[in-house]
Amino acid sequence: MARLTSILLLLSLLCFFPLCLCDKSYGGKLFPGFYAHSCPQAGEIVRSVVAKAVARETRMAASLMRLHFHDCFVQGCDGSLLLDSSGKIVSEKGSNPNSRSARGFDVVDQIKAELEKQCPGTVSCADALTLAARDSSVLTGGPSWVVSLGRRDSRSASLSGSNNNIPAPNNTFQTILSKFNRQGLDVTDLVALSGSHTIGFSRCTSFRQRLYNQSGNGRPDMTLEQSFAANLRQRCPRSGGDQILSVLDIISAAKFDNSYFKNLIENKGLLNSDQVLFSSNEKSRELVKKYAEDQGEFFEQFAESMIKMGNISPLTGSSGEIRKNCRKINS
């Protein structure tokens, strides 16, 4: 009888043990069921807020995906980009890649407020932003993927990291690839993730150089298709109008599809950092062609590369914190 009791006790402990793991760091690694018991509705809460935001403004999907990208390339996917300047923290929002262009912070605030209402002190801002990026893809017709969770929020930001690590619109192909390589991403990830430019807009200041002074000799970028360039000049003057927007994908700016790659083949990529994928490297050129021909292939690789990017240097276990407010560290 005593032996039977011991066996039953052991079985009960084994049954309970996995449940304990679901709300803690699973060996310091991320996994999809991290909030299965502490906040099972987390995914639905994020999805609901993002859906309403995208319904109000389709552009918001691109903005949220860009926030995730700019967050992960600085200190890893730790929500550092979401911090405002305060005390010793100098916000990444003031960096060259983010100043006057990064947006969607109010939507992240709404997500966090709902999560705190339902599951106080449980879901990190870093995880919320990662889920929001996935949902932004799905809501605009793009692929879905399983998001591993368990990221914690940083207690610091890096303005210099934001200025140095995030590729700029006028960077050369090799500079962009080097910045991706630093994050453990390769040329396939670079081309696939650049495909997120199938939705959204860019500011005149980000592509003006191509229109008027590409190489410092007062001449435009000759790889830019002429009629496309002429149309852009009507919207983007030689000086002034920095904040004027143009679509990144002239075929279907509000739909996540593979038309971005078709544009590159026709030399109608808006940004220099887009067009160099086709004009400057043989391997990336072949990938552009492949994704232009096969949307399914692009979607599959995009999902895989987003998972890979979302796993860059996460804080787990007892590192970092779970912020109550994504804009400031807990006091």
GROMACS .gro file of N, CA and C in nm, residues 124-202:
model
  237
  124SER      N    1   0.548   4.046  -2.112
  124SER     CA    2   0.647   4.151  -2.139
  124SER      C    3   0.609   4.235  -2.260
  125CYS      N    4   0.662   4.355  -2.263
  125CYS     CA    5   0.643   4.444  -2.378
  125CYS      C    6   0.712   4.384  -2.501
  126ALA      N    7   0.826   4.320  -2.480
  126ALA     CA    8   0.901   4.258  -2.590
  126ALA      C    9   0.818   4.149  -2.657
  127ASP      N   10   0.751   4.067  -2.577
  127ASP     CA   11   0.665   3.963  -2.633
  127ASP      C   12   0.543   4.023  -2.702
  128ALA      N   13   0.486   4.126  -2.640
  128ALA     CA   14   0.368   4.191  -2.699
  128ALA      C   15   0.401   4.246  -2.837
  129LEU      N   16   0.519   4.308  -2.852
  129LEU     CA   17   0.559   4.364  -2.981
  129LEU      C   18   0.587   4.254  -3.083
  130THR      N   19   0.644   4.144  -3.039
  130THR     CA   20   0.672   4.031  -3.129
  130THR      C   21   0.542   3.970  -3.182
  131LEU      N   22   0.444   3.955  -3.094
  131LEU     CA   23   0.313   3.906  -3.137
  131LEU      C   24   0.244   4.005  -3.231
  132ALA      N   25   0.257   4.133  -3.200
  132ALA     CA   26   0.194   4.237  -3.283
  132ALA      C   27   0.251   4.236  -3.425
  133ALA      N   28   0.381   4.209  -3.439
  133ALA     CA   29   0.443   4.204  -3.571
  133ALA      C   30   0.387   4.088  -3.651
  134ARG      N   31   0.371   3.972  -3.588
  134ARG     CA   32   0.313   3.856  -3.657
  134ARG      C   33   0.169   3.885  -3.699
  135ASP      N   34   0.092   3.943  -3.609
  135ASP     CA   35  -0.049   3.972  -3.639
  135ASP      C   36  -0.061   4.076  -3.750
  136SER      N   37   0.034   4.169  -3.757
  136SER     CA   38   0.033   4.271  -3.863
  136SER      C   39   0.051   4.208  -4.000
  137SER      N   40   0.133   4.105  -4.008
  137SER     CA   41   0.150   4.032  -4.133
  137SER      C   42   0.019   3.964  -4.173
  138VAL      N   43  -0.039   3.892  -4.081
  138VAL     CA   44  -0.161   3.816  -4.109
  138VAL      C   45  -0.276   3.908  -4.151
  139LEU      N   46  -0.291   4.020  -4.080
  139LEU     CA   47  -0.403   4.111  -4.105
  139LEU      C   48  -0.396   4.181  -4.241
  140THR      N   49  -0.277   4.183  -4.302
  140THR     CA   50  -0.263   4.245  -4.434
  140THR      C   51  -0.247   4.140  -4.545
  141GLY      N   52  -0.275   4.015  -4.511
  141GLY     CA   53  -0.272   3.910  -4.613
  141GLY      C   54  -0.146   3.829  -4.618
  142GLY      N   55  -0.054   3.854  -4.525
  142GLY     CA   56   0.074   3.783  -4.524
  142GLY      C   57   0.070   3.654  -4.444
  143PRO      N   58   0.185   3.590  -4.430
  143PRO     CA   59   0.192   3.461  -4.361
  143PRO      C   60   0.177   3.474  -4.211
  144SER      N   61   0.147   3.362  -4.148
  144SER     CA   62   0.145   3.352  -4.002
  144SER      C   63   0.258   3.258  -3.960
  145TRP      N   64   0.291   3.260  -3.834
  145TRP     CA   65   0.390   3.168  -3.780
  145TRP      C   66   0.370   3.157  -3.630
  146VAL      N   67   0.425   3.051  -3.573
  146VAL     CA   68   0.415   3.030  -3.429
  146VAL      C   69   0.521   3.115  -3.360
  147VAL      N   70   0.480   3.197  -3.266
  147VAL     CA   71   0.572   3.286  -3.194
  147VAL      C   72   0.611   3.222  -3.061
  148SER      N   73   0.739   3.197  -3.045
  148SER     CA   74   0.789   3.151  -2.915
  148SER      C   75   0.794   3.271  -2.821
  149LEU      N   76   0.761   3.248  -2.696
  149LEU     CA   77   0.746   3.357  -2.599
  149LEU      C   78   0.832   3.335  -2.475
  150GLY      N   79   0.839   3.436  -2.392
  150GLY     CA   80   0.920   3.428  -2.271
  150GLY      C   81   1.027   3.535  -2.265
  151ARG      N   82   1.025   3.629  -2.361
  151ARG     CA   83   1.120   3.742  -2.357
  151ARG      C   84   1.087   3.830  -2.237
  152ARG      N   85   1.191   3.888  -2.181
  152ARG     CA   86   1.172   3.987  -2.075
  152ARG      C   87   1.219   4.122  -2.125
  153ASP      N   88   1.182   4.227  -2.055
  153ASP     CA   89   1.210   4.363  -2.099
  153ASP      C   90   1.342   4.414  -2.042
  154SER      N   91   1.415   4.487  -2.124
  154SER     CA   92   1.542   4.544  -2.080
  154SER      C   93   1.517   4.660  -1.983
  155ARG      N   94   1.619   4.689  -1.906
  155ARG     CA   95   1.616   4.805  -1.817
  155ARG      C   96   1.708   4.914  -1.870
  156SER      N   97   1.743   4.903  -1.999
  156SER     CA   98   1.832   5.002  -2.061
  156SER      C   99   1.797   5.017  -2.208
  157ALA      N  100   1.851   5.122  -2.268
  157ALA     CA  101   1.836   5.145  -2.412
  157ALA      C  102   1.973   5.181  -2.467
  158SER      N  103   1.987   5.179  -2.599
  158SER     CA  104   2.116   5.213  -2.659
  158SER      C  105   2.096   5.301  -2.782
  159LEU      N  106   2.113   5.430  -2.763
  159LEU     CA  107   2.100   5.524  -2.874
  159LEU      C  108   2.209   5.497  -2.978
  160SER      N  109   2.331   5.471  -2.934
  160SER     CA  110   2.441   5.445  -3.027
  160SER      C  111   2.417   5.315  -3.103
  161GLY      N  112   2.363   5.215  -3.034
  161GLY     CA  113   2.332   5.088  -3.100
  161GLY      C  114   2.228   5.107  -3.208
  162SER      N  115   2.130   5.191  -3.180
  162SER     CA  116   2.026   5.218  -3.279
  162SER      C  117   2.084   5.291  -3.401
  163ASN      N  118   2.172   5.386  -3.375
  163ASN     CA  119   2.234   5.459  -3.487
  163ASN      C  120   2.327   5.372  -3.570
  164ASN      N  121   2.394   5.276  -3.506
  164ASN     CA  122   2.496   5.197  -3.574
  164ASN      C  123   2.449   5.063  -3.630
  165ASN      N  124   2.348   5.003  -3.569
  165ASN     CA  125   2.311   4.866  -3.606
  165ASN      C  126   2.201   4.855  -3.711
  166ILE      N  127   2.116   4.955  -3.719
  166ILE     CA  128   2.001   4.949  -3.810
  166ILE      C  129   2.043   4.998  -3.949
  167PRO      N  130   2.021   4.918  -4.053
  167PRO     CA  131   2.059   4.960  -4.188
  167PRO      C  132   1.989   5.090  -4.229
  168ALA      N  133   2.061   5.174  -4.301
  168ALA     CA  134   2.005   5.301  -4.349
  168ALA      C  135   1.960   5.285  -4.494
  169PRO      N  136   1.865   5.367  -4.539
  169PRO     CA  137   1.812   5.356  -4.676
  169PRO      C  138   1.917   5.372  -4.785
  170ASN      N  139   2.024   5.447  -4.755
  170ASN     CA  140   2.125   5.472  -4.858
  170ASN      C  141   2.251   5.388  -4.840
  171ASN      N  142   2.246   5.288  -4.751
  171ASN     CA  143   2.362   5.201  -4.733
  171ASN      C  144   2.388   5.116  -4.857
  172THR      N  145   2.513   5.076  -4.875
  172THR     CA  146   2.547   4.982  -4.982
  172THR      C  147   2.497   4.843  -4.945
  173PHE      N  148   2.491   4.756  -5.043
  173PHE     CA  149   2.447   4.619  -5.017
  173PHE      C  150   2.536   4.554  -4.912
  174GLN      N  151   2.668   4.568  -4.925
  174GLN     CA  152   2.760   4.502  -4.833
  174GLN      C  153   2.745   4.553  -4.691
  175THR      N  154   2.722   4.683  -4.676
  175THR     CA  155   2.701   4.740  -4.542
  175THR      C  156   2.575   4.683  -4.479
  176ILE      N  157   2.469   4.675  -4.557
  176ILE     CA  158   2.342   4.620  -4.506
  176ILE      C  159   2.360   4.474  -4.466
  177LEU      N  160   2.424   4.397  -4.553
  177LEU     CA  161   2.445   4.254  -4.523
  177LEU      C  162   2.529   4.238  -4.397
  178SER      N  163   2.632   4.321  -4.382
  178SER     CA  164   2.718   4.312  -4.263
  178SER      C  165   2.637   4.338  -4.136
  179LYS      N  166   2.544   4.432  -4.142
  179LYS     CA  167   2.461   4.462  -4.026
  179LYS      C  168   2.367   4.346  -3.994
  180PHE      N  169   2.320   4.278  -4.097
  180PHE     CA  170   2.238   4.159  -4.074
  180PHE      C  171   2.323   4.045  -4.019
  181ASN      N  172   2.442   4.026  -4.076
  181ASN     CA  173   2.531   3.920  -4.029
  181ASN      C  174   2.565   3.936  -3.881
  182ARG      N  175   2.580   4.061  -3.837
  182ARG     CA  176   2.611   4.087  -3.696
  182ARG      C  177   2.501   4.034  -3.603
  183GLN      N  178   2.380   4.024  -3.656
  183GLN     CA  179   2.268   3.975  -3.576
  183GLN      C  180   2.244   3.825  -3.597
  184GLY      N  181   2.334   3.761  -3.670
  184GLY     CA  182   2.318   3.618  -3.695
  184GLY      C  183   2.226   3.587  -3.811
  185LEU      N  184   2.198   3.688  -3.894
  185LEU     CA  185   2.110   3.671  -4.009
  185LEU      C  186   2.193   3.670  -4.137
  186ASP      N  187   2.148   3.595  -4.237
  186ASP     CA  188   2.225   3.581  -4.361
  186ASP      C  189   2.155   3.652  -4.478
  187VAL      N  190   2.209   3.632  -4.597
  187VAL     CA  191   2.156   3.703  -4.715
  187VAL      C  192   2.012   3.660  -4.745
  188THR      N  193   1.978   3.536  -4.720
  188THR     CA  194   1.841   3.490  -4.741
  188THR      C  195   1.745   3.563  -4.647
  189ASP      N  196   1.785   3.578  -4.521
  189ASP     CA  197   1.704   3.653  -4.425
  189ASP      C  198   1.691   3.798  -4.469
  190LEU      N  199   1.801   3.855  -4.517
  190LEU     CA  200   1.800   3.994  -4.561
  190LEU      C  201   1.697   4.016  -4.672
  191VAL      N  202   1.699   3.932  -4.773
  191VAL     CA  203   1.608   3.950  -4.886
  191VAL      C  204   1.464   3.923  -4.843
  192ALA      N  205   1.442   3.816  -4.768
  192ALA     CA  206   1.306   3.782  -4.725
  192ALA      C  207   1.247   3.890  -4.635
  193LEU      N  208   1.324   3.935  -4.536
  193LEU     CA  209   1.273   4.035  -4.443
  193LEU      C  210   1.252   4.170  -4.511
  194SER      N  211   1.334   4.201  -4.611
  194SER     CA  212   1.314   4.324  -4.687
  194SER      C  213   1.179   4.323  -4.758
  195GLY      N  214   1.127   4.203  -4.781
  195GLY     CA  215   0.997   4.188  -4.845
  195GLY      C  216   0.883   4.246  -4.765
  196SER      N  217   0.909   4.281  -4.638
  196SER     CA  218   0.805   4.348  -4.558
  196SER      C  219   0.775   4.486  -4.615
  197HIS      N  220   0.863   4.534  -4.704
  197HIS     CA  221   0.838   4.663  -4.770
  197HIS      C  222   0.730   4.651  -4.879
  198THR      N  223   0.665   4.537  -4.882
  198THR     CA  224   0.548   4.523  -4.968
  198THR      C  225   0.429   4.601  -4.912
  199ILE      N  226   0.439   4.645  -4.785
  199ILE     CA  227   0.338   4.732  -4.726
  199ILE      C  228   0.408   4.854  -4.666
  200GLY      N  229   0.334   4.962  -4.654
  200GLY     CA  230   0.386   5.079  -4.586
  200GLY      C  231   0.438   5.189  -4.677
  201PHE      N  232   0.495   5.288  -4.614
  201PHE     CA  233   0.540   5.410  -4.681
  201PHE      C  234   0.681   5.446  -4.637
  202SER      N  235   0.744   5.534  -4.714
  202SER     CA  236   0.873   5.590  -4.673
  202SER      C  237   0.872   5.740  -4.697
   0.00000   0.00000   0.00000
